Amino acid sequence: MLKKDLKTFLNKLYKNYDRLESDKTKYTTEVPPVLLKQIDDHRKAAYLTRQLIKNEMGHEEWLETLTPLVLDIQSRGGEASSTVNNRDVTTIRKQAIATGKIKLQTQETEISKSSTLRMGLTIGGVLLFVLLFIMASPNTFLGKALIGEFNITPTLLPTDEPMISIVADMPTDTPTHTNTPTSTATKTSTATPTKVDTPTSTFTPTVVEIIRTSTITPTSNPFTNTPTHTPTLSPTPSSTPTPSSTPTSSPTPTPSSTPTPSSTPTNSATPTPITPTVTPTPVPPPVSGQLAIPIDNGKGYYDVIIYQLPQGEKVSSVSGARQPTFRSDGRMLLVNAEGAGKENAWEIDTSNWQFTNQVSGSPADNHPFYNPQSNRIVYDNSTLYGYSDTFIYIQCSLVGPQFDIQEHCREHSDIALLTGEGNVRAAGSHPVWTINDYIAYKGCDVWMSGNHSCGIFIVESWATISSGGGITPRKLPGVNGGSATPTDTHGTYILYQAFETGNWEVYLTTLQGGETNLSNNPTTDGLPTFSPDGLLVAFVSDRGGQWGVWVMPRQGGVATKMFDLPPNPWGTGHRDWTNERMSWGH
């Protein structure tokens, strides 16, 4: 439980860190210092937490060092605000105490201190109450005894005076007793009235104001003007006697009440306007934007062709690239570069469609996909470390691991996705990154003994060595089979293609599982991708014997053909169309 809480806290730090880094990229000039400080504190807190998870730091040291950091993080607002707060640390502290990671002696000391403080406050409160009671009731036995002891004349404490004036008069009596021995009695007499009058004049208005404020509450009574409106409504009840005449012709009013059912046709008319509103829902909103589609160039490689929707005019092309994914703002296109003298994952600047940034460090980094903040990527690779299986890697930034400034992110072994079963690498492929920081991928539960179950699995993005360890991936309920391949996400929705019914179909699921067959056609359909607003789905299909692009609403309905693709658009082998991706950008 403690380790799980630590990993949850670390994941929370990473989420906020990613968002803050994303906000930082909006600034073309100087970044606000408070934002930079917040990013740095999140980095430090994540580092300390990783040290604790790896047992390279003790829990007491971690709490002592981290608590002021988290308090600073919590105190910042605006653009630098964070969901990380001291309650997270308190939860972990309680677990550490429960599991014996923190010495109880420290906790008992804190408890005794707080108990002493509470006891002191309680005693003080009781004494204050007794004192006020004595001042308000001087005729009691205890009151007389104390008043006699303190030489306070009862005449100064009339029981009918308000408490405020009693407290105000108390200090003025003390000077009078001190001034009586002095020979300047005239001065004391002049001083005494001024001192007595001054407090009474200052406190009496206060009491009057308090009384007035209490009388002001009746000013809410102007809302009692509403009763004046109710009398105006009372004539209507007075007209109810007219129905009293209706009893004479009671059968006749009964048919007259039948007009009320005649109002039901008006209610039946209300559904009729609703039906037109439902009709536009299947009809997709205006189709616009650009589609990036890999097309075989006949030379053993793919070129990514950019098509303008809805007509399919060719806008541009990127040579030697495949498996494209648009950044959320449409300004960059992430591709797997193969051919044209480039390898690895690259960013393409969509203003000129040129290679701009190399964002990974191995030639076989396939199916690259942005995180929601577009400042990290995930991909699969089958050639690292001599393994025959394909594994998933989650980079800490948009540079290859060997160039990352963070030491714990510089090795592929550090950023490999791990399972919670012995921290072994998670075998899988075709990863996508959902809005709440889950990685969804195609795979099987190979860490389980016996028969393996295959489908689409989800796991938190922090489940790597660099973040402190793995966690067991969960299979999406209802999404079964080794052919189920995720292709795109929007929010918590996931699009995928599968061959489980005897032909390739396009499906929709969520992080809770379940499946909806969107294409539901006996032909071949696949490579689904969301429109930028998530309301539409585009996919490729060979309906009518010709590969083309089709669009339909996300919730299902009629698919509409947009345009045809060139003849023989796909490669073979590892370049088969089922291993590709298509992406829809602004």
Coordinates of C-alpha atoms in Angstrom, one line a residue:
M1 CA 0.0 0.0 0.0
L2 CA 2.8 2.4 0.9
K3 CA 4.7 1.7 -2.4
K4 CA 1.4 2.2 -4.3
D5 CA 0.8 5.6 -2.6
L6 CA 4.4 6.6 -3.4
K7 CA 3.9 5.7 -7.1
T8 CA 0.6 7.5 -7.3
F9 CA 2.2 10.6 -5.8
L10 CA 5.1 10.3 -8.2
N11 CA 2.7 10.0 -11.1
K12 CA 0.9 13.1 -9.9
L13 CA 4.2 15.0 -9.8
Y14 CA 5.0 13.9 -13.4
K15 CA 1.5 15.0 -14.7
N16 CA 1.9 18.5 -13.2
Y17 CA 5.5 18.7 -14.3
D18 CA 4.4 17.8 -17.9
R19 CA 1.7 20.5 -17.8
L20 CA 4.0 23.1 -16.5
E21 CA 6.7 22.3 -19.1
S22 CA 4.0 22.6 -21.7
D23 CA 3.0 26.0 -20.4
K24 CA 6.6 27.1 -20.5
T25 CA 6.8 26.4 -24.2
K26 CA 4.1 29.1 -24.8
Y27 CA 6.7 31.8 -23.9
T28 CA 8.8 33.0 -26.8
T29 CA 10.8 35.4 -24.6
E30 CA 11.3 35.3 -20.9
V31 CA 9.5 32.7 -18.8
P32 CA 8.0 33.9 -15.5
P33 CA 10.4 33.0 -12.6
V34 CA 7.6 31.6 -10.5
L35 CA 6.8 29.1 -13.3
L36 CA 10.5 28.1 -13.6
K37 CA 10.7 27.7 -9.8
Q38 CA 7.6 25.5 -9.8
I39 CA 9.0 23.3 -12.5
D40 CA 12.3 23.0 -10.7
D41 CA 10.5 22.1 -7.4
H42 CA 8.5 19.4 -9.2
R43 CA 11.7 17.9 -10.6
K44 CA 13.3 17.9 -7.2
A45 CA 10.3 16.3 -5.5
A46 CA 10.1 13.6 -8.2
Y47 CA 13.8 12.9 -7.8
L48 CA 13.5 12.6 -4.0
T49 CA 10.5 10.3 -4.4
R50 CA 12.3 8.1 -6.9
Q51 CA 15.2 7.8 -4.4
L52 CA 12.8 6.7 -1.7
I53 CA 11.1 4.1 -4.0
K54 CA 14.6 2.7 -4.8
N55 CA 15.4 2.6 -1.1
E56 CA 18.3 5.0 -1.6
M57 CA 16.7 7.4 1.0
G58 CA 14.9 6.8 4.3
H59 CA 11.3 7.8 4.9
E60 CA 12.1 10.2 7.7
E61 CA 14.8 12.0 5.6
W62 CA 12.3 12.0 2.6
L63 CA 9.6 13.6 4.7
E64 CA 11.9 16.2 6.2
T65 CA 13.3 17.2 2.8
L66 CA 10.1 17.0 0.8
T67 CA 7.5 18.6 3.1
P68 CA 8.9 22.2 2.7
L69 CA 9.1 21.6 -1.1
V70 CA 5.5 20.5 -1.3
L71 CA 4.3 23.4 0.9
D72 CA 6.1 25.8 -1.6
I73 CA 4.5 23.9 -4.5
Q74 CA 1.1 24.2 -2.9
S75 CA 1.4 27.9 -2.2
R76 CA 1.8 28.9 -5.8
G77 CA -1.2 29.8 -7.9
G78 CA -2.2 31.0 -11.3
E79 CA -0.3 29.5 -14.2
A80 CA 2.1 27.9 -11.8
S81 CA -0.6 26.2 -9.8
S82 CA -0.3 22.4 -9.1
T83 CA -2.6 19.7 -7.8
V84 CA 0.3 18.4 -5.6
N85 CA -0.4 19.3 -2.0
N86 CA 0.5 18.4 1.6
R87 CA -2.4 15.9 1.9
D88 CA -0.4 13.6 -0.4
V89 CA 2.5 13.7 1.9
T90 CA 0.3 13.2 5.0
T91 CA -1.2 10.1 3.4
I92 CA 2.2 8.6 2.8
R93 CA 3.4 9.6 6.3
K94 CA 0.4 7.7 7.8
Q95 CA 1.2 4.6 5.7
A96 CA 4.9 4.9 6.8
I97 CA 3.9 5.0 10.4
A98 CA 1.5 2.1 10.0
T99 CA 4.2 0.0 8.3
G100 CA 6.9 0.9 10.8
K101 CA 9.0 2.9 8.3
I102 CA 8.9 5.9 10.7
K103 CA 9.7 5.5 14.4
L104 CA 6.7 5.8 16.6
Q105 CA 8.7 7.8 19.1
T106 CA 8.7 10.7 16.8
Q107 CA 5.0 10.4 16.3
E108 CA 4.4 10.1 20.0
T109 CA 6.4 13.2 20.7
E110 CA 4.3 15.1 18.2
I111 CA 1.1 13.7 19.7
S112 CA 2.2 14.7 23.3
K113 CA 3.1 18.1 22.1
S114 CA -0.2 18.6 20.4
S115 CA -2.1 17.1 23.4
T116 CA -0.3 19.5 25.7
L117 CA -1.3 22.4 23.5
R118 CA -4.9 21.3 23.3
M119 CA -5.0 20.9 27.1
G120 CA -3.6 24.4 27.6
L121 CA -6.1 25.9 25.2
T122 CA -8.9 24.0 27.0
I123 CA -7.9 25.2 30.5
G124 CA -7.5 28.7 29.2
G125 CA -11.0 28.6 27.7
V126 CA -12.5 27.4 30.9
L127 CA -10.8 30.1 33.0
L128 CA -12.0 32.8 30.5
F129 CA -15.5 31.5 30.8
V130 CA -15.5 31.5 34.6
L131 CA -14.1 35.0 34.7
L132 CA -16.8 36.3 32.3
F133 CA -19.5 34.4 34.4
I134 CA -18.2 36.1 37.6
M135 CA -18.2 39.5 36.0
A136 CA -21.7 39.0 34.7
S137 CA -23.0 37.6 38.1
P138 CA -21.4 39.5 41.0
N139 CA -24.1 38.6 43.5
T140 CA -23.1 34.9 43.6
F141 CA -21.1 33.6 46.5
L142 CA -18.0 33.1 44.3
G143 CA -18.5 36.5 42.7
K144 CA -18.7 38.3 46.0
A145 CA -15.7 36.5 47.3
L146 CA -13.6 37.4 44.3
I147 CA -14.9 40.9 44.0
G148 CA -14.1 41.5 47.7
E149 CA -10.6 40.0 47.1
F150 CA -10.0 42.3 44.2
N151 CA -11.6 45.3 45.8
I152 CA -14.0 45.9 42.9
T153 CA -17.1 47.7 44.1
P154 CA -20.3 46.0 42.9
T155 CA -21.8 49.3 41.9
L156 CA -19.5 49.4 39.0
L157 CA -21.0 46.1 37.7
P158 CA -24.7 46.6 37.3
T159 CA -26.3 43.4 36.1
D160 CA -28.6 45.2 33.6
E161 CA -25.7 46.7 31.6
P162 CA -24.5 45.1 28.5
M163 CA -21.3 42.9 28.7
I164 CA -19.3 45.2 26.4
S165 CA -19.7 48.2 28.7
I166 CA -18.9 46.1 31.8
V167 CA -15.6 45.0 30.2
A168 CA -15.0 48.5 29.1
D169 CA -15.4 49.9 32.6
M170 CA -13.1 47.4 34.2
P171 CA -9.8 49.0 33.2
T172 CA -11.1 52.5 34.2
D173 CA -11.6 51.4 37.9
T174 CA -8.0 50.4 38.3
P175 CA -6.6 53.9 37.7
T176 CA -9.1 55.4 40.1
H177 CA -7.8 53.3 42.9
T178 CA -4.3 54.1 42.0
N179 CA -5.0 57.8 41.8
T180 CA -6.9 58.1 45.1
P181 CA -3.7 58.3 47.3
T182 CA -2.4 61.2 45.3
S183 CA -3.0 64.8 46.6
T184 CA -4.1 66.0 43.2
A185 CA -7.7 64.8 43.8
T186 CA -9.0 67.4 41.4
K187 CA -6.9 66.0 38.6
T188 CA -8.1 62.5 39.3
S189 CA -11.7 63.7 39.4
T190 CA -11.2 65.4 36.0
A191 CA -9.2 62.4 34.7
T192 CA -11.6 59.9 35.9
P193 CA -14.7 61.3 34.1
T194 CA -12.7 61.7 30.9
K195 CA -11.4 58.2 31.1
V196 CA -14.8 56.9 32.1
D197 CA -16.7 58.9 29.5
T198 CA -14.2 58.0 26.8
P199 CA -14.6 54.3 27.0
T200 CA -18.3 54.5 27.5
S201 CA -18.7 56.8 24.5
T202 CA -16.5 54.6 22.4
F203 CA -18.2 51.3 23.5
T204 CA -21.7 52.5 23.7
P205 CA -21.9 53.4 20.0
T206 CA -20.5 50.0 19.3
V207 CA -23.3 48.4 21.3
V208 CA -25.8 50.6 19.6
E209 CA -24.4 49.6 16.2
I210 CA -24.6 46.0 17.1
I211 CA -28.2 46.5 18.0
R212 CA -28.7 48.3 14.8
T213 CA -27.1 45.7 12.7
S214 CA -29.4 43.2 14.3
T215 CA -32.3 45.4 13.5
I216 CA -30.9 45.7 9.9
T217 CA -31.7 42.0 9.4
P218 CA -35.4 43.0 9.3
T219 CA -34.4 45.0 6.2
S220 CA -34.7 41.6 4.5
N221 CA -38.4 42.2 5.2
P222 CA -38.6 44.4 2.1
F223 CA -38.8 40.9 0.5
T224 CA -42.1 40.7 2.3
N225 CA -43.4 42.8 -0.5
T226 CA -43.9 39.4 -2.1
P227 CA -47.0 38.9 0.1
T228 CA -48.4 42.1 -1.6
H229 CA -48.0 40.1 -4.8
T230 CA -49.7 37.1 -3.3
P231 CA -52.9 39.2 -2.5
T232 CA -52.9 40.0 -6.2
L233 CA -52.9 36.3 -6.9
S234 CA -55.6 35.8 -4.4
P235 CA -58.2 37.2 -6.8
T236 CA -57.5 34.2 -8.9
P237 CA -58.5 31.8 -6.1
S238 CA -61.5 34.1 -5.6
S239 CA -62.5 33.2 -9.1
T240 CA -62.5 29.5 -8.0
P241 CA -66.0 30.0 -6.7
T242 CA -67.0 30.0 -10.4
P243 CA -66.0 26.4 -10.6
S244 CA -68.2 26.0 -7.6
S245 CA -71.1 26.8 -10.0
T246 CA -69.9 24.1 -12.3
P247 CA -71.1 21.3 -10.0
T248 CA -74.6 22.1 -11.2
S249 CA -73.5 21.1 -14.7
S250 CA -70.8 18.7 -13.5
P251 CA -71.1 16.4 -16.6
T252 CA -70.5 19.4 -18.9
P253 CA -67.2 20.5 -17.3
T254 CA -66.0 16.9 -17.7
P255 CA -66.0 17.2 -21.5
S256 CA -64.5 20.7 -21.1
S257 CA -61.7 19.0 -19.3
T258 CA -61.1 16.9 -22.4
P259 CA -59.4 19.9 -24.1
T260 CA -56.6 19.3 -21.6
P261 CA -55.8 16.0 -23.3
S262 CA -56.0 18.0 -26.5
S263 CA -52.9 19.7 -25.2
T264 CA -51.2 16.3 -25.4
P265 CA -50.9 16.6 -29.2
T266 CA -49.0 19.8 -28.4
N267 CA -46.7 17.6 -26.3
S268 CA -46.5 15.1 -29.1
A269 CA -45.5 18.0 -31.3
T270 CA -42.6 18.7 -28.9
P271 CA -40.9 15.4 -29.9
T272 CA -41.2 16.4 -33.6
P273 CA -38.8 19.3 -33.2
I274 CA -36.5 17.0 -31.2
T275 CA -36.3 14.6 -34.2
P276 CA -34.8 17.2 -36.5
T277 CA -32.2 17.9 -33.8
V278 CA -31.3 14.2 -33.7
T279 CA -31.1 14.1 -37.5
P280 CA -28.0 16.4 -37.7
T281 CA -26.2 14.3 -35.1
P282 CA -25.5 11.4 -37.6
V283 CA -24.8 14.0 -40.3
P284 CA -21.2 14.9 -39.5
P285 CA -20.2 18.5 -38.9
P286 CA -18.4 20.2 -41.8
V287 CA -15.4 17.9 -42.6
S288 CA -12.2 20.0 -42.7
G289 CA -8.5 19.7 -41.8
Q290 CA -5.7 17.6 -43.2
L291 CA -5.0 13.9 -43.3
A292 CA -1.5 12.5 -43.1
I293 CA -1.5 9.1 -44.8
P294 CA 1.6 6.8 -45.6
I295 CA 1.6 5.8 -49.2
D296 CA 4.0 3.3 -50.7
N297 CA 6.5 5.1 -53.0
G298 CA 7.4 1.9 -55.0
K299 CA 11.0 2.1 -53.8
G300 CA 10.6 0.0 -50.7
Y301 CA 9.7 2.9 -48.5
Y302 CA 6.7 5.0 -47.5
D303 CA 6.1 8.7 -48.1
V304 CA 3.6 10.5 -45.9
I305 CA 1.1 12.4 -48.2
I306 CA -0.8 15.3 -46.8
Y307 CA -4.4 15.5 -48.1
Q308 CA -6.8 18.4 -47.7
L309 CA -10.3 17.4 -46.5
P310 CA -13.0 16.9 -47.7
Q311 CA -12.0 16.7 -51.4
G312 CA -8.6 15.1 -50.9
E313 CA -6.4 17.6 -52.7
K314 CA -2.7 16.8 -52.2
V315 CA -1.1 19.5 -50.0
S316 CA 2.4 18.2 -49.6
S317 CA 4.5 15.1 -48.9
V318 CA 7.2 13.9 -46.6
S319 CA 9.6 11.5 -48.2
G320 CA 10.9 8.5 -46.3
A321 CA 8.4 8.6 -43.5
R322 CA 5.6 6.4 -42.1
Q323 CA 3.2 6.0 -39.1
P324 CA 2.4 9.8 -38.8
T325 CA 0.8 11.5 -35.7
F326 CA -0.2 15.1 -35.6
R327 CA 0.6 17.2 -32.6
S328 CA -2.5 18.4 -30.8
D329 CA -2.1 22.0 -32.2
G330 CA -1.3 20.7 -35.7
R331 CA 2.0 22.6 -35.9
M332 CA 4.2 19.4 -35.8
L333 CA 3.8 16.0 -37.3
L334 CA 5.6 13.1 -35.6
V335 CA 6.8 10.3 -38.0
N336 CA 8.9 7.2 -38.0
A337 CA 11.7 8.1 -40.5
E338 CA 12.8 5.3 -42.8
G339 CA 14.7 6.0 -46.0
A340 CA 15.6 9.4 -47.5
G341 CA 18.8 9.3 -45.4
K342 CA 17.0 9.6 -42.0
E343 CA 16.1 7.1 -39.3
N344 CA 14.5 7.4 -35.8
A345 CA 11.4 9.3 -34.8
W346 CA 11.3 12.9 -36.2
E347 CA 9.1 16.0 -35.9
I348 CA 8.0 17.6 -39.2
D349 CA 7.3 21.3 -39.2
T350 CA 3.9 21.6 -40.8
S351 CA 4.6 25.2 -42.0
N352 CA 7.1 23.9 -44.6
W353 CA 6.8 20.1 -44.2
Q354 CA 10.5 19.8 -43.5
F355 CA 12.3 17.5 -41.0
T356 CA 13.0 19.6 -37.9
N357 CA 13.8 17.7 -34.7
Q358 CA 15.1 14.2 -34.2
V359 CA 13.2 13.1 -31.1
S360 CA 14.4 9.5 -30.5
G361 CA 17.7 7.6 -30.4
S362 CA 17.2 4.3 -32.2
P363 CA 16.5 3.5 -35.9
A364 CA 13.8 0.9 -35.0
D365 CA 11.7 3.2 -32.9
N366 CA 8.3 2.4 -34.4
H367 CA 4.8 3.9 -33.9
P368 CA 5.8 7.1 -32.1
F369 CA 3.0 8.9 -30.3
Y370 CA 2.8 12.2 -28.4
N371 CA 1.6 12.5 -24.8
P372 CA -1.4 14.9 -24.3
Q373 CA 1.0 17.8 -23.5
S374 CA 3.1 17.0 -26.6
N375 CA 6.4 17.2 -24.7
R376 CA 7.1 13.4 -24.4
I377 CA 6.7 10.4 -26.7
V378 CA 6.1 6.7 -26.5
Y379 CA 7.1 4.1 -29.1
D380 CA 7.9 0.4 -29.5
N381 CA 11.2 -1.2 -30.6
S382 CA 12.1 -4.8 -31.3
T383 CA 15.9 -4.5 -31.8
L384 CA 17.2 -3.3 -28.5
Y385 CA 19.3 -5.5 -26.1
G386 CA 19.1 -8.5 -28.3
Y387 CA 15.6 -9.5 -27.5
S388 CA 13.3 -11.0 -30.1
D389 CA 10.2 -9.5 -28.5
T390 CA 9.0 -5.9 -29.1
F391 CA 9.0 -3.7 -26.0
I392 CA 7.5 -0.3 -25.2
Y393 CA 9.6 2.8 -24.3
I394 CA 8.5 6.0 -22.7
Q395 CA 10.9 8.9 -23.2
C396 CA 11.2 11.7 -20.6
S397 CA 11.4 14.5 -23.2
L398 CA 11.6 15.2 -26.9
V399 CA 15.2 14.2 -27.3
G400 CA 16.8 10.8 -27.6
P401 CA 17.6 9.1 -24.3
Q402 CA 21.4 9.5 -24.8
F403 CA 20.9 13.3 -25.1
D404 CA 18.5 13.7 -22.2
I405 CA 19.7 16.1 -19.4
Q406 CA 18.0 13.9 -16.8
E407 CA 20.4 11.3 -15.7
H408 CA 17.7 8.7 -14.9
C409 CA 16.3 8.9 -18.5
R410 CA 19.5 8.3 -20.5
E411 CA 19.3 4.6 -21.1
H412 CA 16.6 2.7 -23.0
S413 CA 16.6 0.2 -20.1
D414 CA 15.6 3.0 -17.8
I415 CA 12.6 4.1 -19.9
A416 CA 11.2 0.7 -20.8
L417 CA 7.7 0.0 -19.7
L418 CA 7.7 -2.5 -16.9
T419 CA 5.1 -4.9 -15.4
G420 CA 4.5 -5.2 -11.7
E421 CA 5.4 -8.9 -11.8
G422 CA 9.2 -8.9 -11.0
N423 CA 9.7 -5.6 -12.9
V424 CA 10.1 -7.4 -16.3
R425 CA 9.7 -5.4 -19.5
A426 CA 6.2 -5.3 -20.9
A427 CA 6.2 -6.9 -24.3
G428 CA 3.8 -5.1 -26.7
S429 CA 3.5 -2.7 -29.6
H430 CA 1.5 0.1 -31.3
P431 CA 1.3 2.3 -28.1
V432 CA -1.0 5.3 -27.8
W433 CA -1.1 7.8 -24.9
T434 CA -4.5 8.8 -23.4
I435 CA -5.5 12.0 -21.8
N436 CA -5.2 10.8 -18.2
D437 CA -1.6 9.6 -18.7
Y438 CA -2.3 5.9 -19.5
I439 CA -0.5 4.0 -22.2
A440 CA -2.7 1.7 -24.2
Y441 CA -1.0 -0.9 -26.3
K442 CA -1.4 -4.2 -28.2
G443 CA -0.1 -7.2 -26.2
C444 CA -0.7 -10.3 -24.2
D445 CA -0.3 -11.0 -20.5
V446 CA 3.0 -12.9 -20.9
W447 CA 3.8 -12.4 -17.3
M448 CA 1.0 -14.8 -16.3
S449 CA 1.5 -18.5 -16.2
G450 CA -0.7 -20.8 -18.3
N451 CA -2.8 -19.7 -21.3
H452 CA -2.2 -16.1 -22.2
S453 CA -4.9 -13.6 -22.9
C454 CA -4.3 -11.0 -25.7
G455 CA -6.0 -7.7 -26.5
I456 CA -5.4 -4.1 -25.6
F457 CA -3.8 -3.4 -22.3
I458 CA -3.5 -0.1 -20.4
V459 CA -0.9 0.9 -17.8
E460 CA 0.3 4.2 -16.1
S461 CA 3.0 6.0 -18.0
W462 CA 5.2 6.2 -14.9
A463 CA 5.7 2.4 -14.8
T464 CA 9.4 2.5 -15.8
I465 CA 12.7 2.0 -14.0
S466 CA 13.4 5.7 -14.2
S467 CA 10.2 6.4 -12.3
G468 CA 10.7 3.8 -9.6
G469 CA 9.3 0.5 -10.9
G470 CA 6.5 -1.3 -12.8
I471 CA 2.8 -2.0 -12.3
T472 CA 0.7 -4.8 -13.7
P473 CA -1.0 -3.7 -16.9
R474 CA -4.8 -4.2 -17.1
K475 CA -6.6 -5.7 -20.1
L476 CA -9.5 -3.7 -21.4
P477 CA -12.7 -5.8 -20.8
G478 CA -14.4 -6.8 -24.0
V479 CA -11.4 -6.1 -26.2
N480 CA -10.1 -9.5 -27.1
G481 CA -7.7 -11.1 -29.6
G482 CA -4.2 -10.7 -30.8
S483 CA -5.2 -8.6 -33.8
A484 CA -6.7 -5.7 -31.7
T485 CA -4.4 -2.8 -32.5
P486 CA -4.9 0.7 -31.1
T487 CA -4.4 3.5 -33.6
D488 CA -5.5 6.8 -32.0
T489 CA -7.0 8.3 -28.8
H490 CA -9.1 11.4 -27.9
G491 CA -9.8 12.0 -24.3
T492 CA -10.6 8.6 -22.8
Y493 CA -11.7 7.2 -26.1
I494 CA -9.5 4.7 -28.0
L495 CA -9.8 3.7 -31.6
Y496 CA -8.6 0.4 -32.8
Q497 CA -8.8 -2.1 -35.6
A498 CA -9.3 -5.9 -35.2
F499 CA -9.7 -9.0 -37.4
E500 CA -11.7 -11.0 -34.8
T501 CA -14.9 -11.3 -36.9
G502 CA -13.2 -12.6 -40.0
N503 CA -12.5 -9.3 -41.6
W504 CA -10.8 -6.1 -40.5
E505 CA -13.2 -3.7 -38.7
V506 CA -12.9 -0.3 -37.0
Y507 CA -13.8 -0.2 -33.3
L508 CA -14.3 2.3 -30.5
T509 CA -13.6 1.6 -26.8
T510 CA -12.8 3.6 -23.7
L511 CA -10.5 3.1 -20.7
Q512 CA -13.3 1.2 -19.0
G513 CA -13.5 -1.3 -21.9
G514 CA -16.3 -2.5 -24.1
E515 CA -16.4 -2.3 -27.9
T516 CA -18.5 -0.6 -30.6
N517 CA -18.1 -1.8 -34.2
L518 CA -18.1 1.5 -36.1
S519 CA -17.5 0.3 -39.6
N520 CA -19.5 -3.0 -39.4
N521 CA -19.0 -3.8 -43.1
P522 CA -17.9 -7.1 -44.9
T523 CA -15.1 -5.2 -46.6
T524 CA -11.7 -4.3 -45.2
D525 CA -11.7 -1.2 -42.9
G526 CA -8.9 0.1 -40.7
L527 CA -6.4 2.8 -39.6
P528 CA -9.1 4.9 -37.8
T529 CA -8.2 8.3 -36.5
F530 CA -10.1 11.0 -34.7
S531 CA -10.8 14.5 -36.0
P532 CA -9.1 17.3 -34.0
D533 CA -12.4 17.9 -32.0
G534 CA -12.9 14.1 -31.5
L535 CA -16.4 14.2 -33.1
L536 CA -15.6 12.4 -36.3
V537 CA -13.6 9.3 -37.3
A538 CA -11.7 8.8 -40.6
F539 CA -10.6 5.4 -41.7
V540 CA -9.4 3.7 -44.9
S541 CA -11.5 1.0 -46.7
D542 CA -11.5 -1.0 -49.9
R543 CA -15.3 -0.7 -50.3
G544 CA -16.2 -0.9 -54.0
G545 CA -12.8 -2.5 -54.8
Q546 CA -10.8 0.8 -54.4
W547 CA -9.0 1.9 -51.3
G548 CA -10.3 5.3 -50.2
V549 CA -10.9 7.5 -47.1
W550 CA -14.2 7.4 -45.4
V551 CA -15.6 9.6 -42.5
M552 CA -18.3 8.9 -40.0
P553 CA -19.6 10.2 -36.6
R554 CA -17.8 9.0 -33.5
Q555 CA -21.0 7.6 -32.1
G556 CA -21.7 5.6 -35.2
G557 CA -23.9 6.0 -38.2
V558 CA -23.5 6.3 -41.9
A559 CA -19.9 6.4 -43.3
T560 CA -19.3 8.9 -46.2
K561 CA -16.6 8.5 -48.8
M562 CA -14.2 11.5 -49.0
F563 CA -11.8 10.5 -51.8
D564 CA -9.8 7.6 -53.4
L565 CA -6.3 6.7 -52.6
P566 CA -3.7 6.0 -55.3
P567 CA -3.7 2.4 -56.6
N568 CA -1.6 -0.1 -54.5
P569 CA -1.1 2.3 -51.6
W570 CA 0.5 -0.2 -49.2
G571 CA 3.7 -2.2 -48.8
T572 CA 4.1 -5.8 -47.7
G573 CA 5.7 -7.7 -44.9
H574 CA 6.5 -5.4 -42.0
R575 CA 5.2 -2.6 -44.2
D576 CA 1.7 -4.1 -44.4
W577 CA -1.1 -1.5 -44.1
T578 CA -2.1 -3.0 -40.7
N579 CA 1.2 -1.9 -39.3
E580 CA 0.7 1.7 -40.4
R581 CA -1.1 4.7 -39.0
M582 CA -3.1 7.7 -40.4
S583 CA -3.6 11.0 -38.5
W584 CA -6.1 13.9 -38.8
G585 CA -4.8 17.4 -38.0
H586 CA -6.1 21.0 -38.2

